[in-house]
Amino acid sequence: MTTGMIRPDLPLSAVAAIAERAAAAGWSDAIPMAGGEPRFACPPGLLDALHTAHPDSLTKYSPFKGTAELLEAARRKLIEVNHLDVDPDELIVVPGGAQALFSALSILVHGQRRRVVITDPCWEHYPRIAVAAGAEVVRVPTTRDGAHDAIDLDKLDRLVDDTTAAVLLNTPLNPTGSVLRPDELDRIGELCDARGARMVVDEEYETFVYGGNRHTTARAVRQSAISLFSLSKSFALTGIRIGYVTADAATIDALKRFGLFTYMYSSSPALVLATAALQTDLSGYLEGVRSEYEEKAANLAKALDAIPGVDCVLPEGGVYVFPRIAGADGKSYADRLLSEQHVLCVPGETAGAMGRGHVRFFIGLDHESAVTAAGRVRAMLDNAEHERR
């Protein structure tokens, strides 16, 4: 017998629900394009670090902020890749990017400052992570111009006030791939500074930028920003659950104290693997990853855009394409594509009202699977058009 209230505002995510439905059906020909787990190899020789590590570094408690070796490796990565030089007390390691989000929002949401402003569209987890951290969520719309989603700064100006704890951003943006430009980050950061709020930027997809676009780290533009990073996507290390945060020293100290009474510390073996990953040839490895995914994104976008009724542009970055489907809402289309064609994808509405009519597809599959998926999309639309006649 269950007693007590259970929160109704923390349901399964769309990706989890879709994956469970497909697994229950047992389709042998399912094409998994809902989640964004990397399919490329992690840095070479990574597991050797576990074999050569001292037993205590694998089985004993780790320091609350992370080991000195990992913090230094993260600091050097920020210098080399993000063009940002931070002091050691401006870094902390956390068990994954989602924990970085939850921890950052949890230390910011307090007193009268309970509002967290999030873009529409955004990763569906953001509002729920914010709610779990005690926030009241409001959405600021974006305007789509080609592959870029511009934030409505006039609306943002009206939303950010003395009750606002944070403006949560993501660049490149999941699900659309839109990349925030330096001037956009600067203007939003300036607005936050003026109102006593914080700009929190999730930079999970920092490696995946295409064409003439460049990733800009928030703290390289505004020192008051809180930049969140993870090894999950760029290094294909989703399983080790390691992320890191850079912010001013006072914020890092608050994150350390929050961590002490929640997760306590990150997994010691994961810290060893993360250190080895960040000590690899970053420029060579990450450029290989970026180049591979740019080609995959271009091929899938081209194949989908060639289908009548589908409008799909090459994203500025990220690991998804986000085509608009003419005459359909994303949910009904994604449901049919799953049940009839066994292609797992995410309806755009899960990202917010601005995602209506769109569907999100992961770009990281092999070429043959992507071609097959595009063929099934075409078949689905052909069937739908035949039914309308």
mmCIF file of C-alpha atoms in Angstrom:
data_model
loop_
_atom_site.group_PDB
_atom_site.id
_atom_site.type_symbol
_atom_site.label_atom_id
_atom_site.label_comp_id
_atom_site.label_asym_id
_atom_site.label_seq_id
_atom_site.Cartn_x
_atom_site.Cartn_y
_atom_site.Cartn_z
ATOM 1 C CA MET A 1 0.000 0.000 0.000
ATOM 2 C CA THR A 2 1.347 3.414 -1.004
ATOM 3 C CA THR A 3 0.788 6.336 1.327
ATOM 4 C CA GLY A 4 1.643 10.000 1.009
ATOM 5 C CA MET A 5 1.778 12.279 -2.001
ATOM 6 C CA ILE A 6 4.005 11.500 -4.969
ATOM 7 C CA ARG A 7 5.094 14.399 -7.187
ATOM 8 C CA PRO A 8 3.152 14.382 -10.466
ATOM 9 C CA ASP A 9 5.453 16.968 -12.092
ATOM 10 C CA LEU A 10 8.400 14.581 -12.565
ATOM 11 C CA PRO A 11 7.235 12.073 -15.190
ATOM 12 C CA LEU A 12 9.437 10.003 -17.489
ATOM 13 C CA SER A 13 11.140 11.918 -20.263
ATOM 14 C CA ALA A 14 9.961 11.435 -23.833
ATOM 15 C CA VAL A 15 13.170 9.585 -24.720
ATOM 16 C CA ALA A 16 12.790 7.196 -21.785
ATOM 17 C CA ALA A 17 9.129 6.537 -22.571
ATOM 18 C CA ILE A 18 9.847 5.943 -26.272
ATOM 19 C CA ALA A 19 12.741 3.602 -25.486
ATOM 20 C CA GLU A 20 10.589 1.613 -23.049
ATOM 21 C CA ARG A 21 7.791 1.319 -25.597
ATOM 22 C CA ALA A 22 10.158 0.083 -28.304
ATOM 23 C CA ALA A 23 11.834 -2.375 -25.932
ATOM 24 C CA ALA A 24 8.457 -3.778 -24.875
ATOM 25 C CA ALA A 25 7.469 -4.235 -28.533
ATOM 26 C CA GLY A 26 10.684 -6.143 -29.243
ATOM 27 C CA TRP A 27 11.133 -4.844 -32.797
ATOM 28 C CA SER A 28 14.300 -6.247 -34.339
ATOM 29 C CA ASP A 29 14.397 -3.526 -37.008
ATOM 30 C CA ALA A 30 14.020 -0.505 -34.700
ATOM 31 C CA ILE A 31 16.199 2.503 -35.564
ATOM 32 C CA PRO A 32 17.144 4.408 -32.374
ATOM 33 C CA MET A 33 17.146 8.128 -33.229
ATOM 34 C CA ALA A 34 15.489 9.437 -30.048
ATOM 35 C CA GLY A 35 18.416 9.581 -27.604
ATOM 36 C CA GLY A 36 21.755 11.209 -28.312
ATOM 37 C CA GLU A 37 24.290 8.734 -26.947
ATOM 38 C CA PRO A 38 27.550 8.938 -28.942
ATOM 39 C CA ARG A 39 28.458 5.996 -31.193
ATOM 40 C CA PHE A 40 32.102 6.923 -31.786
ATOM 41 C CA ALA A 41 34.984 5.587 -29.690
ATOM 42 C CA CYS A 42 36.200 7.257 -26.518
ATOM 43 C CA PRO A 43 39.851 8.436 -26.496
ATOM 44 C CA PRO A 44 42.243 5.552 -27.246
ATOM 45 C CA GLY A 45 43.847 3.668 -24.387
ATOM 46 C CA LEU A 46 41.489 5.183 -21.842
ATOM 47 C CA LEU A 47 40.890 1.985 -19.899
ATOM 48 C CA ASP A 48 44.640 1.576 -19.413
ATOM 49 C CA ALA A 49 44.360 4.335 -16.817
ATOM 50 C CA LEU A 50 42.291 2.023 -14.620
ATOM 51 C CA HIS A 51 44.826 -0.795 -14.878
ATOM 52 C CA THR A 52 47.759 1.421 -13.914
ATOM 53 C CA ALA A 53 46.037 3.461 -11.195
ATOM 54 C CA HIS A 54 46.900 2.969 -7.543
ATOM 55 C CA PRO A 55 44.171 0.899 -5.842
ATOM 56 C CA ASP A 56 43.413 3.711 -3.375
ATOM 57 C CA SER A 57 42.596 6.069 -6.243
ATOM 58 C CA LEU A 58 39.877 3.660 -7.370
ATOM 59 C CA THR A 59 38.399 2.388 -4.108
ATOM 60 C CA LYS A 60 38.693 5.242 -1.599
ATOM 61 C CA TYR A 61 36.758 8.488 -1.185
ATOM 62 C CA SER A 62 37.624 11.169 -3.716
ATOM 63 C CA PRO A 63 38.110 14.852 -2.754
ATOM 64 C CA PHE A 64 34.866 16.847 -2.684
ATOM 65 C CA LYS A 65 35.895 19.084 -5.604
ATOM 66 C CA GLY A 66 37.655 16.354 -7.565
ATOM 67 C CA THR A 67 41.277 15.271 -7.629
ATOM 68 C CA ALA A 68 44.007 17.834 -8.164
ATOM 69 C CA GLU A 69 45.035 15.985 -11.350
ATOM 70 C CA LEU A 70 41.557 16.175 -12.867
ATOM 71 C CA LEU A 71 41.020 19.800 -11.884
ATOM 72 C CA GLU A 72 44.324 20.717 -13.515
ATOM 73 C CA ALA A 73 43.438 18.719 -16.634
ATOM 74 C CA ALA A 74 40.076 20.519 -16.820
ATOM 75 C CA ARG A 75 41.784 23.893 -16.318
ATOM 76 C CA ARG A 76 44.225 23.201 -19.139
ATOM 77 C CA LYS A 77 41.380 22.031 -21.389
ATOM 78 C CA LEU A 78 39.536 25.307 -20.734
ATOM 79 C CA ILE A 79 42.649 27.235 -21.744
ATOM 80 C CA GLU A 80 43.312 25.195 -24.886
ATOM 81 C CA VAL A 81 39.781 24.622 -26.135
ATOM 82 C CA ASN A 82 37.654 27.367 -24.578
ATOM 83 C CA HIS A 83 40.229 30.174 -24.434
ATOM 84 C CA LEU A 84 39.423 30.688 -20.768
ATOM 85 C CA ASP A 85 42.040 30.782 -18.004
ATOM 86 C CA VAL A 86 40.520 30.153 -14.578
ATOM 87 C CA ASP A 87 41.983 29.888 -11.093
ATOM 88 C CA PRO A 88 41.897 26.461 -9.402
ATOM 89 C CA ASP A 89 39.269 27.701 -6.939
ATOM 90 C CA GLU A 90 36.967 28.474 -9.864
ATOM 91 C CA LEU A 91 36.475 24.802 -10.791
ATOM 92 C CA ILE A 92 34.584 21.845 -9.353
ATOM 93 C CA VAL A 93 33.960 18.327 -10.655
ATOM 94 C CA VAL A 94 30.460 16.848 -10.329
ATOM 95 C CA PRO A 95 28.908 13.466 -11.206
ATOM 96 C CA GLY A 96 27.536 14.366 -14.631
ATOM 97 C CA GLY A 97 26.044 17.267 -16.537
ATOM 98 C CA ALA A 98 22.544 16.776 -15.117
ATOM 99 C CA GLN A 99 23.976 17.025 -11.601
ATOM 100 C CA ALA A 100 25.794 20.200 -12.618
ATOM 101 C CA LEU A 101 22.448 21.671 -13.679
ATOM 102 C CA PHE A 102 20.616 20.579 -10.539
ATOM 103 C CA SER A 103 23.395 21.736 -8.214
ATOM 104 C CA ALA A 104 23.768 25.131 -9.892
ATOM 105 C CA LEU A 105 20.044 25.872 -9.816
ATOM 106 C CA SER A 106 19.696 24.566 -6.264
ATOM 107 C CA ILE A 107 22.245 26.998 -4.845
ATOM 108 C CA LEU A 108 20.748 29.932 -6.766
ATOM 109 C CA VAL A 109 17.052 29.383 -6.010
ATOM 110 C CA HIS A 110 16.353 30.719 -2.514
ATOM 111 C CA GLY A 111 14.393 33.422 -0.705
ATOM 112 C CA GLN A 112 12.413 35.617 -3.081
ATOM 113 C CA ARG A 113 14.610 34.589 -6.006
ATOM 114 C CA ARG A 114 12.724 31.537 -7.193
ATOM 115 C CA ARG A 115 12.212 32.256 -10.892
ATOM 116 C CA VAL A 116 14.303 30.453 -13.508
ATOM 117 C CA VAL A 117 13.930 31.628 -17.100
ATOM 118 C CA ILE A 118 14.420 28.951 -19.755
ATOM 119 C CA THR A 119 14.229 29.230 -23.538
ATOM 120 C CA ASP A 120 11.421 27.783 -25.633
ATOM 121 C CA PRO A 121 12.474 25.405 -27.167
ATOM 122 C CA CYS A 122 14.890 23.621 -24.845
ATOM 123 C CA TRP A 123 15.862 20.151 -23.621
ATOM 124 C CA GLU A 124 12.753 18.756 -21.982
ATOM 125 C CA HIS A 125 14.640 18.003 -18.756
ATOM 126 C CA TYR A 126 15.417 21.653 -18.009
ATOM 127 C CA PRO A 127 12.025 22.698 -16.599
ATOM 128 C CA ARG A 128 11.806 19.547 -14.502
ATOM 129 C CA ILE A 129 15.334 19.877 -13.133
ATOM 130 C CA ALA A 130 14.499 23.478 -12.226
ATOM 131 C CA VAL A 131 11.260 22.426 -10.518
ATOM 132 C CA ALA A 132 13.147 19.742 -8.597
ATOM 133 C CA ALA A 133 15.525 22.498 -7.437
ATOM 134 C CA GLY A 134 12.552 24.473 -6.097
ATOM 135 C CA ALA A 135 12.202 26.940 -8.959
ATOM 136 C CA GLU A 136 9.231 28.566 -10.618
ATOM 137 C CA VAL A 137 9.844 28.177 -14.352
ATOM 138 C CA VAL A 138 9.006 30.731 -17.024
ATOM 139 C CA ARG A 139 9.779 30.382 -20.713
ATOM 140 C CA VAL A 140 11.197 32.999 -23.068
ATOM 141 C CA PRO A 141 10.377 32.376 -26.748
ATOM 142 C CA THR A 142 12.894 32.276 -29.563
ATOM 143 C CA THR A 143 12.475 33.321 -33.170
ATOM 144 C CA ARG A 144 13.813 30.904 -35.769
ATOM 145 C CA ASP A 145 15.791 32.360 -38.670
ATOM 146 C CA GLY A 146 17.201 29.551 -40.805
ATOM 147 C CA ALA A 147 19.145 27.420 -38.336
ATOM 148 C CA HIS A 148 19.443 30.103 -35.642
ATOM 149 C CA ASP A 149 17.092 30.624 -32.723
ATOM 150 C CA ALA A 150 17.260 34.211 -31.526
ATOM 151 C CA ILE A 151 16.063 34.847 -27.979
ATOM 152 C CA ASP A 152 13.399 37.542 -27.675
ATOM 153 C CA LEU A 153 15.485 39.994 -25.644
ATOM 154 C CA ASP A 154 12.594 42.414 -25.110
ATOM 155 C CA LYS A 155 10.538 39.614 -23.586
ATOM 156 C CA LEU A 156 13.552 38.477 -21.567
ATOM 157 C CA ASP A 157 13.990 42.004 -20.251
ATOM 158 C CA ARG A 158 10.420 41.900 -18.944
ATOM 159 C CA LEU A 159 10.845 38.457 -17.392
ATOM 160 C CA VAL A 160 14.093 39.028 -15.470
ATOM 161 C CA ASP A 161 13.398 40.916 -12.253
ATOM 162 C CA ASP A 162 14.264 40.820 -8.553
ATOM 163 C CA THR A 163 12.519 37.435 -8.220
ATOM 164 C CA THR A 164 14.746 35.836 -10.868
ATOM 165 C CA ALA A 165 17.478 33.468 -9.723
ATOM 166 C CA ALA A 166 18.841 32.452 -13.110
ATOM 167 C CA VAL A 167 18.527 32.481 -16.867
ATOM 168 C CA LEU A 168 19.358 28.958 -18.066
ATOM 169 C CA LEU A 169 20.789 28.697 -21.580
ATOM 170 C CA ASN A 170 22.208 25.916 -23.740
ATOM 171 C CA THR A 171 24.674 26.297 -26.594
ATOM 172 C CA PRO A 172 24.546 24.552 -29.001
ATOM 173 C CA LEU A 173 20.872 24.227 -28.171
ATOM 174 C CA ASN A 174 19.183 20.870 -27.748
ATOM 175 C CA PRO A 175 17.029 20.225 -29.822
ATOM 176 C CA THR A 176 17.674 22.727 -32.633
ATOM 177 C CA GLY A 177 21.475 23.037 -32.635
ATOM 178 C CA SER A 178 21.378 26.835 -32.532
ATOM 179 C CA VAL A 179 24.665 28.356 -31.341
ATOM 180 C CA LEU A 180 24.682 31.396 -29.077
ATOM 181 C CA ARG A 181 26.887 34.186 -30.404
ATOM 182 C CA PRO A 182 29.239 36.254 -28.241
ATOM 183 C CA ASP A 183 27.080 39.375 -28.484
ATOM 184 C CA GLU A 184 23.988 37.408 -27.440
ATOM 185 C CA LEU A 185 25.770 35.976 -24.401
ATOM 186 C CA ASP A 186 27.108 39.416 -23.510
ATOM 187 C CA ARG A 187 23.716 41.125 -23.716
ATOM 188 C CA ILE A 188 21.965 38.418 -21.708
ATOM 189 C CA GLY A 189 24.765 38.392 -19.141
ATOM 190 C CA GLU A 190 24.608 42.184 -18.842
ATOM 191 C CA LEU A 191 20.860 41.985 -18.234
ATOM 192 C CA CYS A 192 21.330 39.315 -15.563
ATOM 193 C CA ASP A 193 24.067 41.303 -13.833
ATOM 194 C CA ALA A 194 21.866 44.398 -13.735
ATOM 195 C CA ARG A 195 19.004 42.491 -12.068
ATOM 196 C CA GLY A 196 21.065 40.394 -9.639
ATOM 197 C CA ALA A 197 20.343 37.134 -11.494
ATOM 198 C CA ARG A 198 22.873 34.637 -12.845
ATOM 199 C CA MET A 199 23.404 33.440 -16.398
ATOM 200 C CA VAL A 200 23.826 29.650 -16.288
ATOM 201 C CA VAL A 201 24.994 28.104 -19.557
ATOM 202 C CA ASP A 202 24.994 24.394 -20.319
ATOM 203 C CA GLU A 203 27.854 23.768 -22.788
ATOM 204 C CA GLU A 204 27.368 20.001 -23.110
ATOM 205 C CA TYR A 205 27.551 20.090 -26.925
ATOM 206 C CA GLU A 206 30.505 22.483 -27.179
ATOM 207 C CA THR A 207 32.457 20.260 -29.597
ATOM 208 C CA PHE A 208 29.640 19.913 -32.113
ATOM 209 C CA VAL A 209 29.678 23.153 -34.140
ATOM 210 C CA TYR A 210 29.424 23.220 -37.922
ATOM 211 C CA GLY A 211 30.088 25.433 -40.893
ATOM 212 C CA GLY A 212 31.342 28.885 -39.948
ATOM 213 C CA ASN A 213 29.912 28.686 -36.452
ATOM 214 C CA ARG A 214 32.103 28.737 -33.359
ATOM 215 C CA HIS A 215 31.343 27.766 -29.789
ATOM 216 C CA THR A 216 31.718 30.592 -27.285
ATOM 217 C CA THR A 217 32.127 29.787 -23.599
ATOM 218 C CA ALA A 218 29.905 31.968 -21.431
ATOM 219 C CA ARG A 219 32.552 32.770 -18.813
ATOM 220 C CA ALA A 220 34.916 33.904 -21.551
ATOM 221 C CA VAL A 221 32.365 36.638 -22.283
ATOM 222 C CA ARG A 222 30.956 37.392 -18.819
ATOM 223 C CA GLN A 223 32.928 36.422 -15.725
ATOM 224 C CA SER A 224 29.700 36.374 -13.710
ATOM 225 C CA ALA A 225 28.373 33.473 -15.789
ATOM 226 C CA ILE A 226 28.296 29.872 -14.614
ATOM 227 C CA SER A 227 29.506 27.497 -17.355
ATOM 228 C CA LEU A 228 28.606 23.804 -17.155
ATOM 229 C CA PHE A 229 30.499 21.053 -18.979
ATOM 230 C CA SER A 230 30.326 17.280 -19.314
ATOM 231 C CA LEU A 231 32.468 14.514 -20.764
ATOM 232 C CA SER A 232 29.433 12.518 -21.872
ATOM 233 C CA LYS A 233 28.965 13.714 -25.442
ATOM 234 C CA SER A 234 32.321 15.086 -26.587
ATOM 235 C CA PHE A 235 34.317 12.144 -25.218
ATOM 236 C CA ALA A 236 31.663 9.397 -25.588
ATOM 237 C CA LEU A 237 31.759 8.782 -21.838
ATOM 238 C CA THR A 238 28.074 8.801 -20.904
ATOM 239 C CA GLY A 239 28.546 5.934 -18.465
ATOM 240 C CA ILE A 240 31.148 7.464 -16.168
ATOM 241 C CA ARG A 241 28.922 10.426 -15.150
ATOM 242 C CA ILE A 242 31.447 13.237 -14.883
ATOM 243 C CA GLY A 243 30.960 16.927 -15.476
ATOM 244 C CA TYR A 244 32.633 20.081 -14.242
ATOM 245 C CA VAL A 245 31.627 23.657 -13.528
ATOM 246 C CA THR A 246 33.534 26.902 -13.729
ATOM 247 C CA ALA A 247 32.299 29.979 -11.882
ATOM 248 C CA ASP A 248 33.584 32.542 -9.403
ATOM 249 C CA ALA A 249 35.178 31.133 -6.246
ATOM 250 C CA ALA A 250 32.188 31.889 -4.002
ATOM 251 C CA THR A 251 29.831 30.002 -6.301
ATOM 252 C CA ILE A 252 32.205 27.038 -6.497
ATOM 253 C CA ASP A 253 32.400 26.966 -2.697
ATOM 254 C CA ALA A 254 28.584 26.913 -2.509
ATOM 255 C CA LEU A 255 28.501 24.066 -5.037
ATOM 256 C CA LYS A 256 31.019 22.132 -2.941
ATOM 257 C CA ARG A 257 28.904 22.548 0.180
ATOM 258 C CA PHE A 258 25.718 21.591 -1.677
ATOM 259 C CA GLY A 259 27.448 18.502 -3.028
ATOM 260 C CA LEU A 260 28.622 17.552 0.445
ATOM 261 C CA PHE A 261 25.012 17.032 1.522
ATOM 262 C CA THR A 262 23.657 15.482 -1.692
ATOM 263 C CA TYR A 263 25.964 13.303 -3.812
ATOM 264 C CA MET A 264 28.978 13.938 -1.485
ATOM 265 C CA TYR A 265 31.669 13.310 -4.133
ATOM 266 C CA SER A 266 32.148 11.894 -7.594
ATOM 267 C CA SER A 267 33.057 8.262 -8.269
ATOM 268 C CA SER A 268 36.782 7.671 -7.813
ATOM 269 C CA PRO A 269 37.194 5.368 -10.877
ATOM 270 C CA ALA A 270 35.280 7.898 -12.971
ATOM 271 C CA LEU A 271 37.714 10.620 -11.936
ATOM 272 C CA VAL A 272 40.633 8.484 -13.102
ATOM 273 C CA LEU A 273 39.001 7.940 -16.510
ATOM 274 C CA ALA A 274 38.040 11.603 -16.845
ATOM 275 C CA THR A 275 41.589 12.696 -16.100
ATOM 276 C CA ALA A 276 42.942 10.407 -18.793
ATOM 277 C CA ALA A 277 40.344 11.685 -21.280
ATOM 278 C CA LEU A 278 41.242 15.340 -20.685
ATOM 279 C CA GLN A 279 44.952 14.547 -20.966
ATOM 280 C CA THR A 280 44.560 13.131 -24.475
ATOM 281 C CA ASP A 281 45.375 15.010 -27.686
ATOM 282 C CA LEU A 282 42.391 17.318 -27.342
ATOM 283 C CA SER A 283 42.700 19.217 -30.608
ATOM 284 C CA GLY A 284 43.151 16.064 -32.684
ATOM 285 C CA TYR A 285 40.505 13.962 -30.961
ATOM 286 C CA LEU A 286 37.818 16.641 -30.676
ATOM 287 C CA GLU A 287 38.310 17.852 -34.241
ATOM 288 C CA GLY A 288 37.853 14.281 -35.444
ATOM 289 C CA VAL A 289 34.618 14.020 -33.472
ATOM 290 C CA ARG A 290 33.374 17.371 -34.754
ATOM 291 C CA SER A 291 34.215 16.593 -38.374
ATOM 292 C CA GLU A 292 32.517 13.192 -38.244
ATOM 293 C CA TYR A 293 29.308 14.625 -36.836
ATOM 294 C CA GLU A 294 29.244 17.565 -39.228
ATOM 295 C CA GLU A 295 29.270 15.094 -42.123
ATOM 296 C CA LYS A 296 26.538 12.995 -40.500
ATOM 297 C CA ALA A 297 24.407 16.076 -39.825
ATOM 298 C CA ALA A 298 24.784 17.292 -43.401
ATOM 299 C CA ASN A 299 23.905 13.906 -44.895
ATOM 300 C CA LEU A 300 20.826 13.379 -42.732
ATOM 301 C CA ALA A 301 19.578 16.941 -43.162
ATOM 302 C CA LYS A 302 19.955 16.649 -46.942
ATOM 303 C CA ALA A 303 18.157 13.295 -47.065
ATOM 304 C CA LEU A 304 15.259 14.541 -44.956
ATOM 305 C CA ASP A 305 14.978 17.886 -46.725
ATOM 306 C CA ALA A 306 14.612 16.069 -50.061
ATOM 307 C CA ILE A 307 11.354 14.495 -48.842
ATOM 308 C CA PRO A 308 8.235 16.438 -49.925
ATOM 309 C CA GLY A 309 6.630 18.008 -46.884
ATOM 310 C CA VAL A 310 9.827 18.060 -44.811
ATOM 311 C CA ASP A 311 11.865 21.213 -44.209
ATOM 312 C CA CYS A 312 15.239 20.350 -42.666
ATOM 313 C CA VAL A 313 18.200 22.737 -42.482
ATOM 314 C CA LEU A 314 21.745 21.867 -41.480
ATOM 315 C CA PRO A 315 21.955 22.811 -37.787
ATOM 316 C CA GLU A 316 24.559 25.256 -36.550
ATOM 317 C CA GLY A 317 25.681 22.596 -34.090
ATOM 318 C CA GLY A 318 24.566 19.857 -31.710
ATOM 319 C CA VAL A 319 23.831 16.196 -32.319
ATOM 320 C CA TYR A 320 20.285 16.428 -33.702
ATOM 321 C CA VAL A 321 18.387 17.658 -36.714
ATOM 322 C CA PHE A 322 15.011 19.267 -36.066
ATOM 323 C CA PRO A 323 12.937 19.211 -39.263
ATOM 324 C CA ARG A 324 9.496 20.742 -39.607
ATOM 325 C CA ILE A 325 6.848 18.394 -40.963
ATOM 326 C CA ALA A 326 4.178 20.146 -43.048
ATOM 327 C CA GLY A 327 0.609 19.713 -41.878
ATOM 328 C CA ALA A 328 1.369 17.614 -38.803
ATOM 329 C CA ASP A 329 2.018 18.099 -35.137
ATOM 330 C CA GLY A 330 5.228 16.495 -34.019
ATOM 331 C CA LYS A 331 3.637 14.193 -31.473
ATOM 332 C CA SER A 332 1.225 12.432 -33.817
ATOM 333 C CA TYR A 333 3.907 12.123 -36.473
ATOM 334 C CA ALA A 334 6.513 10.739 -34.042
ATOM 335 C CA ASP A 335 3.941 8.275 -32.692
ATOM 336 C CA ARG A 336 3.140 6.987 -36.175
ATOM 337 C CA LEU A 337 6.770 6.826 -37.168
ATOM 338 C CA LEU A 338 7.459 4.735 -34.080
ATOM 339 C CA SER A 339 4.491 2.376 -34.312
ATOM 340 C CA GLU A 340 4.434 1.918 -38.099
ATOM 341 C CA GLN A 341 8.042 2.395 -39.185
ATOM 342 C CA HIS A 342 9.905 1.546 -35.938
ATOM 343 C CA VAL A 343 11.948 4.749 -36.083
ATOM 344 C CA LEU A 344 12.474 6.214 -32.620
ATOM 345 C CA CYS A 345 12.337 10.023 -32.633
ATOM 346 C CA VAL A 346 11.164 12.776 -30.301
ATOM 347 C CA PRO A 347 8.216 15.098 -30.976
ATOM 348 C CA GLY A 348 9.217 18.734 -31.031
ATOM 349 C CA GLU A 349 6.470 19.678 -28.587
ATOM 350 C CA THR A 350 8.470 18.118 -25.746
ATOM 351 C CA ALA A 351 10.890 21.045 -26.145
ATOM 352 C CA GLY A 352 8.112 23.624 -25.756
ATOM 353 C CA ALA A 353 5.444 25.380 -27.787
ATOM 354 C CA MET A 354 8.007 26.618 -30.325
ATOM 355 C CA GLY A 355 8.764 22.985 -31.211
ATOM 356 C CA ARG A 356 5.260 22.255 -32.471
ATOM 357 C CA GLY A 357 5.321 20.638 -35.907
ATOM 358 C CA HIS A 358 8.947 19.545 -35.550
ATOM 359 C CA VAL A 359 10.548 16.175 -34.854
ATOM 360 C CA ARG A 360 14.011 15.602 -33.385
ATOM 361 C CA PHE A 361 16.316 12.970 -34.901
ATOM 362 C CA PHE A 362 19.740 11.942 -33.582
ATOM 363 C CA ILE A 363 22.403 12.310 -36.268
ATOM 364 C CA GLY A 364 25.015 9.896 -34.910
ATOM 365 C CA LEU A 365 23.985 6.624 -36.557
ATOM 366 C CA ASP A 366 25.971 4.950 -39.308
ATOM 367 C CA HIS A 367 25.251 6.004 -42.887
ATOM 368 C CA GLU A 368 23.231 2.920 -43.794
ATOM 369 C CA SER A 369 20.923 3.320 -40.793
ATOM 370 C CA ALA A 370 20.421 7.024 -41.518
ATOM 371 C CA VAL A 371 19.523 6.293 -45.158
ATOM 372 C CA THR A 372 17.081 3.588 -44.060
ATOM 373 C CA ALA A 373 15.510 5.964 -41.545
ATOM 374 C CA ALA A 374 15.042 8.674 -44.175
ATOM 375 C CA GLY A 375 13.395 6.104 -46.433
ATOM 376 C CA ARG A 376 10.975 5.186 -43.666
ATOM 377 C CA VAL A 377 10.181 8.858 -43.066
ATOM 378 C CA ARG A 378 9.304 9.170 -46.750
ATOM 379 C CA ALA A 379 7.153 6.028 -46.563
ATOM 380 C CA MET A 380 5.352 7.387 -43.520
ATOM 381 C CA LEU A 381 4.532 10.647 -45.260
ATOM 382 C CA ASP A 382 3.453 8.828 -48.416
ATOM 383 C CA ASN A 383 1.064 6.728 -46.345
ATOM 384 C CA ALA A 384 -0.309 9.802 -44.600
ATOM 385 C CA GLU A 385 -0.841 11.590 -47.918
ATOM 386 C CA HIS A 386 -2.583 8.537 -49.373
ATOM 387 C CA GLU A 387 -4.958 8.476 -46.393
ATOM 388 C CA ARG A 388 -5.885 12.133 -46.935
ATOM 389 C CA ARG A 389 -6.948 11.510 -50.546
#
